[in-house]
mmCIF file of C-alpha atoms and ligand atoms in Angstrom:
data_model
loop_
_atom_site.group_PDB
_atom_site.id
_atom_site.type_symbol
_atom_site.label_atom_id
_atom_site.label_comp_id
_atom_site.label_asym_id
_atom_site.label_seq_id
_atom_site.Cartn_x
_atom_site.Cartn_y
_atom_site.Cartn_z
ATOM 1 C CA UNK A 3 5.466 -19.185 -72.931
ATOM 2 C CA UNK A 4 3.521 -20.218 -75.772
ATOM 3 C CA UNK A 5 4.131 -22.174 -79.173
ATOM 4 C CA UNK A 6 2.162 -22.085 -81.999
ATOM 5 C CA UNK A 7 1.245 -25.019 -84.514
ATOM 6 C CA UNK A 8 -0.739 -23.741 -87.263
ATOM 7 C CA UNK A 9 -1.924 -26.232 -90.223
ATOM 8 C CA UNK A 10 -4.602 -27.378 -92.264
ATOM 9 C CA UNK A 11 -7.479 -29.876 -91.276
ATOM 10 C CA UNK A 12 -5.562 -33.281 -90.838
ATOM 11 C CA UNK A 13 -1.977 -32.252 -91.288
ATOM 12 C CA UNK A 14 -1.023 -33.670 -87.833
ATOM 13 C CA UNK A 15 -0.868 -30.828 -85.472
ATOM 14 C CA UNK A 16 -3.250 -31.930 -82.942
ATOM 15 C CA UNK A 17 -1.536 -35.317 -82.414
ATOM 16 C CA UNK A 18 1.683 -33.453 -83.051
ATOM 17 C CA UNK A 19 0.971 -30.475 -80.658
ATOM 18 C CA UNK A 20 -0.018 -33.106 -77.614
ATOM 19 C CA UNK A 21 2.776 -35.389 -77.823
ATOM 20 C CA UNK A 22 4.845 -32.346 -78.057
ATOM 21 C CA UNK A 23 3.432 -30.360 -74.882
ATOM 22 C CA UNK A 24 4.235 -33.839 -73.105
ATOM 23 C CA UNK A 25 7.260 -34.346 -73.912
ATOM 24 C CA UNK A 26 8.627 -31.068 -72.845
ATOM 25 C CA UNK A 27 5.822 -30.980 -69.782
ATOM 26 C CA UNK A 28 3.897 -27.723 -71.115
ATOM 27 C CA UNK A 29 0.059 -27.799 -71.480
ATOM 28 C CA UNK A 30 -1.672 -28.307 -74.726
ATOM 29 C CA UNK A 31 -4.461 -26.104 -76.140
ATOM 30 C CA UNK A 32 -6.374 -27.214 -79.054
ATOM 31 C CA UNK A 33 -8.191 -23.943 -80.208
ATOM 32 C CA UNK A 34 -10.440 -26.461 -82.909
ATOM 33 C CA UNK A 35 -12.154 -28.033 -79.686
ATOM 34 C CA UNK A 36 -13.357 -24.529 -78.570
ATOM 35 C CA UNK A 37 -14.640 -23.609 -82.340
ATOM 36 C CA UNK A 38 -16.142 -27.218 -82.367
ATOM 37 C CA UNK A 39 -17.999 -26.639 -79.058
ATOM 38 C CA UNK A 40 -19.585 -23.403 -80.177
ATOM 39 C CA UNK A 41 -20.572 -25.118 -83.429
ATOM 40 C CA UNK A 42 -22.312 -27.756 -81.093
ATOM 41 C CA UNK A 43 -23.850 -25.428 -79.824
ATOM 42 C CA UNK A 44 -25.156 -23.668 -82.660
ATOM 43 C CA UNK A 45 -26.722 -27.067 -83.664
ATOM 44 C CA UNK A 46 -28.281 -27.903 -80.574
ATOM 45 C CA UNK A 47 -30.200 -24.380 -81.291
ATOM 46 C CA UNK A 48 -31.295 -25.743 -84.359
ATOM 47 C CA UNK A 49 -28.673 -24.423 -86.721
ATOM 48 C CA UNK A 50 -30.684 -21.086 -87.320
ATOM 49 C CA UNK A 51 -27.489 -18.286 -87.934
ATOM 50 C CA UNK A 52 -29.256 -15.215 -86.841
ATOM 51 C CA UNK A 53 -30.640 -17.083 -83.170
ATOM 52 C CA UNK A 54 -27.534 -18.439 -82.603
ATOM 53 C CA UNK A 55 -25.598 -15.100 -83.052
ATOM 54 C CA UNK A 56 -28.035 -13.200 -80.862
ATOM 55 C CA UNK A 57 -27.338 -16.104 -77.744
ATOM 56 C CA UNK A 58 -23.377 -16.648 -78.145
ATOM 57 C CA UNK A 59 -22.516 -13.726 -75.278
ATOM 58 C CA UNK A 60 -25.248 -15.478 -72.660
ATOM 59 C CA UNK A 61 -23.205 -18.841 -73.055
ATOM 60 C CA UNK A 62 -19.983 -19.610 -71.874
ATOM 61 C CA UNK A 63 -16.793 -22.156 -73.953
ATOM 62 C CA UNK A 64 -14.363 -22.697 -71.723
ATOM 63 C CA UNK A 65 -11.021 -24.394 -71.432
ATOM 64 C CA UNK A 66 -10.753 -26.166 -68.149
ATOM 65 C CA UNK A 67 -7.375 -27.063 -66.644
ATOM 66 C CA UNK A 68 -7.419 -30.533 -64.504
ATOM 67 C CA UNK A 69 -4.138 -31.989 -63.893
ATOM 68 C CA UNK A 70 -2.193 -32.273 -66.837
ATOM 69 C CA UNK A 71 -5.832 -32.269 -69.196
ATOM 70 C CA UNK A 72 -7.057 -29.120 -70.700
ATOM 71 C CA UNK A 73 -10.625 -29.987 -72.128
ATOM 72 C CA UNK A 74 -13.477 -28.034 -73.362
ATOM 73 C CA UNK A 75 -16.249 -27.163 -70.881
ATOM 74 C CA UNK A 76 -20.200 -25.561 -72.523
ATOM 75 C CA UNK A 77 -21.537 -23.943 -69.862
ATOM 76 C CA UNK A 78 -19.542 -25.468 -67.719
ATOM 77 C CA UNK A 79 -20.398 -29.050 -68.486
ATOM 78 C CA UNK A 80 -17.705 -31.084 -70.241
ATOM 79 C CA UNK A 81 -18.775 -31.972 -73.799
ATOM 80 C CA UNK A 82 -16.532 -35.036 -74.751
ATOM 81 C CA UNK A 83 -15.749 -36.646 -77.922
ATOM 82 C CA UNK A 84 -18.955 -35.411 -79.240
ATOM 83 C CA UNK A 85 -17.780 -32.487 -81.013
ATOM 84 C CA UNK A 86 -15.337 -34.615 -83.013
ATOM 85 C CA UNK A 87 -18.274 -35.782 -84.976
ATOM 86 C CA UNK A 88 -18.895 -35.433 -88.678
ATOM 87 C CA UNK A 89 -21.676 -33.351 -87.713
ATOM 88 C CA UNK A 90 -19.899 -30.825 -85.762
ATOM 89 C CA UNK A 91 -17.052 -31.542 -88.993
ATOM 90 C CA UNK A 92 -19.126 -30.005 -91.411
ATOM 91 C CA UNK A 93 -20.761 -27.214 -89.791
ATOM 92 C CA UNK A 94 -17.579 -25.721 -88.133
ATOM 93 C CA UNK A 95 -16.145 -23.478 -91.002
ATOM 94 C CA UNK A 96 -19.617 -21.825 -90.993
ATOM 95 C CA UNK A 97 -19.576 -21.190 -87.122
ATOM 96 C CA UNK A 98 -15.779 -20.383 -86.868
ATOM 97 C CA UNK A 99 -16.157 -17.506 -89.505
ATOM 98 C CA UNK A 100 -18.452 -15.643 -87.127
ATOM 99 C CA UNK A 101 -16.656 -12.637 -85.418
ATOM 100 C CA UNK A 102 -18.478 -12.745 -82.200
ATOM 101 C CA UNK A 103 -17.303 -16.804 -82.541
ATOM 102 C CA UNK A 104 -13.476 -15.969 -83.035
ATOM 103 C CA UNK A 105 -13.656 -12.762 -80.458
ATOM 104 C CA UNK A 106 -14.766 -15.089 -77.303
ATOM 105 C CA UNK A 107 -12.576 -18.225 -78.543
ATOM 106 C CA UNK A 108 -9.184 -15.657 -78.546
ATOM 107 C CA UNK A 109 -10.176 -14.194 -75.459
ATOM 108 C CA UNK A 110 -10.199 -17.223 -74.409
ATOM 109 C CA UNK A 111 -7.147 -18.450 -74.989
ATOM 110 C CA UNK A 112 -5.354 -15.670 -74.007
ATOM 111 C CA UNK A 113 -6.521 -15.767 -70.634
ATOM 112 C CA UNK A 114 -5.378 -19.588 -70.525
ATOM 113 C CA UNK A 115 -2.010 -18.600 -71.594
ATOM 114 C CA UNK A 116 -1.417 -16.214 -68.735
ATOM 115 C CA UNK A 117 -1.220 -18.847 -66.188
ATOM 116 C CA UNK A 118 0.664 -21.695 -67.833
ATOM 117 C CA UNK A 119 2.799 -22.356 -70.580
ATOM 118 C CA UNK A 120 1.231 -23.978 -73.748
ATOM 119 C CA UNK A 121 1.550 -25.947 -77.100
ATOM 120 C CA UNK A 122 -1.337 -24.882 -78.689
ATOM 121 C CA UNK A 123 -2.496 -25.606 -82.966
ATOM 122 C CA UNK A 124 -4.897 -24.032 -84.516
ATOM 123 C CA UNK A 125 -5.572 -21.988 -87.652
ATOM 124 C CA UNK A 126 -4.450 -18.396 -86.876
ATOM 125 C CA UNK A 127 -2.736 -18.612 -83.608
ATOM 126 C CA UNK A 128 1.117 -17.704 -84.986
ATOM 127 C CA UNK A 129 -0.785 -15.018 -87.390
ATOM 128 C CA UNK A 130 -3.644 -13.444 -85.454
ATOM 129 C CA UNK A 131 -4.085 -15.020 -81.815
ATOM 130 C CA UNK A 132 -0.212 -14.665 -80.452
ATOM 131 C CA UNK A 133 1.996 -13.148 -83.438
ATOM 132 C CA UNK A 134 4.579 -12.866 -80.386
ATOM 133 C CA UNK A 135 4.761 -16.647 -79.818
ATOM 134 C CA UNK A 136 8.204 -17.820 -78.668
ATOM 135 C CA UNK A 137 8.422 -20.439 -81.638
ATOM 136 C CA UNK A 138 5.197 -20.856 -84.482
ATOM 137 C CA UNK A 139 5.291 -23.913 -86.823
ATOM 138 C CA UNK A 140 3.311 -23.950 -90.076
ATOM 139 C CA UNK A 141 2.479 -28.205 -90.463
ATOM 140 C CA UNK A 142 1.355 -28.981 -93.993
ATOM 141 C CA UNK A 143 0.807 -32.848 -95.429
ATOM 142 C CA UNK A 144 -0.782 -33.651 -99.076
ATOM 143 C CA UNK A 145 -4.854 -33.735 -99.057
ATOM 144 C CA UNK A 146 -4.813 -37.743 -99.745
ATOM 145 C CA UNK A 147 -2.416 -38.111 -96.548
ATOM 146 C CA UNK A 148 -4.418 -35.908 -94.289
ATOM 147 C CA UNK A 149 -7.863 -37.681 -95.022
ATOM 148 C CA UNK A 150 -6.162 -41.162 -94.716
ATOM 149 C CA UNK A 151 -4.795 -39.880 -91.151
ATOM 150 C CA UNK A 152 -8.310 -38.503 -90.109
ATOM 151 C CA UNK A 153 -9.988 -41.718 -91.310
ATOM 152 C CA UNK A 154 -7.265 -43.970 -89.130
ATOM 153 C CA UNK A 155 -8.486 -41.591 -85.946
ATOM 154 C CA UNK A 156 -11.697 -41.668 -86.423
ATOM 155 C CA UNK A 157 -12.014 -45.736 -86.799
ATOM 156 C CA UNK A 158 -9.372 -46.106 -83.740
ATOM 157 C CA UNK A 159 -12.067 -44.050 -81.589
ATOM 158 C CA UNK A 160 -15.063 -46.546 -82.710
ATOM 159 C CA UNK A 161 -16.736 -43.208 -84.943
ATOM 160 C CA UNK A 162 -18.245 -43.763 -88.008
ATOM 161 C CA UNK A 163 -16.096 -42.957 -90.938
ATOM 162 C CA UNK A 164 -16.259 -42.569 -94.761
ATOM 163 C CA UNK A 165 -12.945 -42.137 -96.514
ATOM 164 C CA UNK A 166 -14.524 -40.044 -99.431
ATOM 165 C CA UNK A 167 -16.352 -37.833 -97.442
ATOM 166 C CA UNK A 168 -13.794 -37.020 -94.981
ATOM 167 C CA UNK A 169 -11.749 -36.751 -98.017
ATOM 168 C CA UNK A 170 -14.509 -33.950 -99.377
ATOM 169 C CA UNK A 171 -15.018 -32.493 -96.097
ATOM 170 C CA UNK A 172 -11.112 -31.695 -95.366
ATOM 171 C CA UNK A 173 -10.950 -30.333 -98.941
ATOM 172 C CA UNK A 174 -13.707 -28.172 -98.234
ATOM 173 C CA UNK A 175 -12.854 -26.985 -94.784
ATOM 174 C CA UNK A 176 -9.336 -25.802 -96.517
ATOM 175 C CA UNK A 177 -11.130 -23.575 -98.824
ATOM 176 C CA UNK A 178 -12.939 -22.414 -96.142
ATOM 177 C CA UNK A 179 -10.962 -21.468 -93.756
ATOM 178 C CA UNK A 180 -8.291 -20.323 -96.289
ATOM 179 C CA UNK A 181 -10.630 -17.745 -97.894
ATOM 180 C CA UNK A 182 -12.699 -16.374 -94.782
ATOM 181 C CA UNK A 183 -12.375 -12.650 -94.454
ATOM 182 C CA UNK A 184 -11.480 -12.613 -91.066
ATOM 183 C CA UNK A 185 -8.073 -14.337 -89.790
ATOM 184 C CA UNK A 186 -7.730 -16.811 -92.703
ATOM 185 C CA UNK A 187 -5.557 -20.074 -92.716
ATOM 186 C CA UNK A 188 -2.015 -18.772 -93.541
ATOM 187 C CA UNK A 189 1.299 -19.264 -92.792
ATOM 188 C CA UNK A 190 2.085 -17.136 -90.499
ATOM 189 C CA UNK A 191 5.055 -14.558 -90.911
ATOM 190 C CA UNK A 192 8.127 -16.079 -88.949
ATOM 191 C CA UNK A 193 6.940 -19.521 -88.857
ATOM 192 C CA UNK A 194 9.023 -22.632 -89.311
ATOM 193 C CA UNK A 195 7.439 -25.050 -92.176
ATOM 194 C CA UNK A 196 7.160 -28.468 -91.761
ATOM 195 C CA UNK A 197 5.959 -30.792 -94.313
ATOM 196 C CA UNK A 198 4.693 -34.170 -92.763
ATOM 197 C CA UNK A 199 3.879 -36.208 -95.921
ATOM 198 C CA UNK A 200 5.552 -39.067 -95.722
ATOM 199 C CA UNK A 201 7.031 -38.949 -91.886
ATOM 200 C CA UNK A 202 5.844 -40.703 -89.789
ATOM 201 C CA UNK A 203 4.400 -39.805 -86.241
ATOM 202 C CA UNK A 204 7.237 -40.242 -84.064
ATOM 203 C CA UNK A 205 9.748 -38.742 -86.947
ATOM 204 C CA UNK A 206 7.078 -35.531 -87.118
ATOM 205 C CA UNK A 207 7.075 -35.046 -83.561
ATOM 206 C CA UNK A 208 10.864 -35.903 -83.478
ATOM 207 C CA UNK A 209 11.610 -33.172 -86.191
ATOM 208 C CA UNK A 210 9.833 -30.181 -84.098
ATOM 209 C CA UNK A 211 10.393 -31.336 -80.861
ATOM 210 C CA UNK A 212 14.254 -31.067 -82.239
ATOM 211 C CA UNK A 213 14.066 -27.428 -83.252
ATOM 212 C CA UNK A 214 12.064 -26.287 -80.561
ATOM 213 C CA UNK A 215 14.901 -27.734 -77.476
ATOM 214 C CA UNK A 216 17.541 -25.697 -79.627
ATOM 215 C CA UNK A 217 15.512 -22.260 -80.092
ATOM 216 C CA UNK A 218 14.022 -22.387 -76.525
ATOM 217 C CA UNK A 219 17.323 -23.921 -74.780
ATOM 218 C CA UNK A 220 15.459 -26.524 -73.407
ATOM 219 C CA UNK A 221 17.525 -29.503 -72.102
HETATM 220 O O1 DC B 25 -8.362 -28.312 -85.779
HETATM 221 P P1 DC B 25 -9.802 -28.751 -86.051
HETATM 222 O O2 DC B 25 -9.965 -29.495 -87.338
HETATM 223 O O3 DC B 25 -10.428 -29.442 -84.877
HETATM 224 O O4 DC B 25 -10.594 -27.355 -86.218
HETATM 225 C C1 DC B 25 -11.957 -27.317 -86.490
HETATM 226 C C2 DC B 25 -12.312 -26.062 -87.254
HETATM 227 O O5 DC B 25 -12.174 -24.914 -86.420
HETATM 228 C C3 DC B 25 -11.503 -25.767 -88.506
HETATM 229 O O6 DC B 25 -12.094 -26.300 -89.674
HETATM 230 C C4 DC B 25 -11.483 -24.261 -88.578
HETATM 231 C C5 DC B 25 -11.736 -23.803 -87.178
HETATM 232 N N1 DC B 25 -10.548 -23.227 -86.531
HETATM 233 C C6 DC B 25 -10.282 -21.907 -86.795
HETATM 234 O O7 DC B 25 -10.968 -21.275 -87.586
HETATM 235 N N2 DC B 25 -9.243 -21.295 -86.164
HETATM 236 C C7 DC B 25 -8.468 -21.969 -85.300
HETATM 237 N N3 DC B 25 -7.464 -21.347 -84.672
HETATM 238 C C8 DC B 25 -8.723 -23.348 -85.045
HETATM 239 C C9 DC B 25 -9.764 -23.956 -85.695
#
């Protein structure tokens, strides 16, 4: 089985989607890692569009399954917190608007979902990715909120962070992703909205974890 948790950049789904998938003992798959591996990399090749597009099918992204974690694997070497970088932050819209990019990452993921059953946010994934999820969420938060809450994560993990640029960078990445030609940031049809402004965590998670026991008859 397999729920979706679509949403812009900070809106909470990640945290949301993992506290979820524990609660209710699923897996979680976090489709932004794999597009945030591929973008690093496309920078360790020098950030040169054209050599990076003729290398992507001679390397492998990979989501590997150990225990309960499901982590991102280049080559088959893990690549840790590194791709949460501002680095990697900037340069993803460009790298996840690449076909070729979005072709592997789907495949991807649909050949994780065969075997287990996941949480899994994203961008597309109730639209594009699996339009026959069991239950798709749509998470949504004001842009002030969501760069606050990305600045808080970033400072709990010891990264560098800039309020104001995190602020622009989220801002940007919306418009990005919202106005790419291929499988844009939308809600997608049949999904369940929830705003998070002003919830807090454990009320967010509360809310969906809620719905999803009542539409999947979990006890
Ligand atoms: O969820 P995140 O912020 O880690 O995602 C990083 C980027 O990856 C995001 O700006 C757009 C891209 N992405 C995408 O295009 N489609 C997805 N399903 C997930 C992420």
């Amino acid at each position: 089985m397999i729920v979706t948790i679509d949403g812009p950049a900070g809106s909470g789904k990640s945290s949301t989607a993992k506290a979820l998938s524990r609660n209710i003992n699923w897996f979680y798959l976090d489709s932004g890692a794999l597009y945030r591996t591929w973008t690093l990399l496309y920078l360790m090749g020098g950030g040169d569009e054209q050599a990076f597009k003729d290398v992507i099918d001679i390397h492998d992204v990979e989501m590997k399954v150990e225990g309960t974690d499901v982590f991102p694997v280049l080559n088959g070497e893990e690549v840790g917190n590194e791709i949460r970088a501002q680095h990697i932050s900037e340069n993803v819209s460009r790298v996840a608007a690449m076909d070729r990019v979005r072709e592997r990452v789907n495949a991807e993921m649909r050949r994780l979902v065969k075997k287990h059953n996941f949480v899994a946010d994203g961008r597309d994934l109730g639209s594009v990715v699996f339009p026959e999820a069991d239950v798709k969420f749509f998470m949504t938060a004001n842009l002030e909120e969501r760069a606050q809450r990305r600045f808080r994560e970033m400072h709990k993990a010891g990264q560098k962070a800039d309020l104001d640029q995190i602020r622009d960078n989220i801002k940007d990445r919306d418009e990005a992703d919202s106005s790419r030609a291929t499988a844009p940031l939308i809600k997608p049809e049949g999904a369940i909205n929830i705003d998070t402004t002003g919830l807090s965590f454990d009320e967010q998670v509360e809310k969906i974890e809620q719905i999803l026991r009542e539409k999947l008859n979990l006890s």
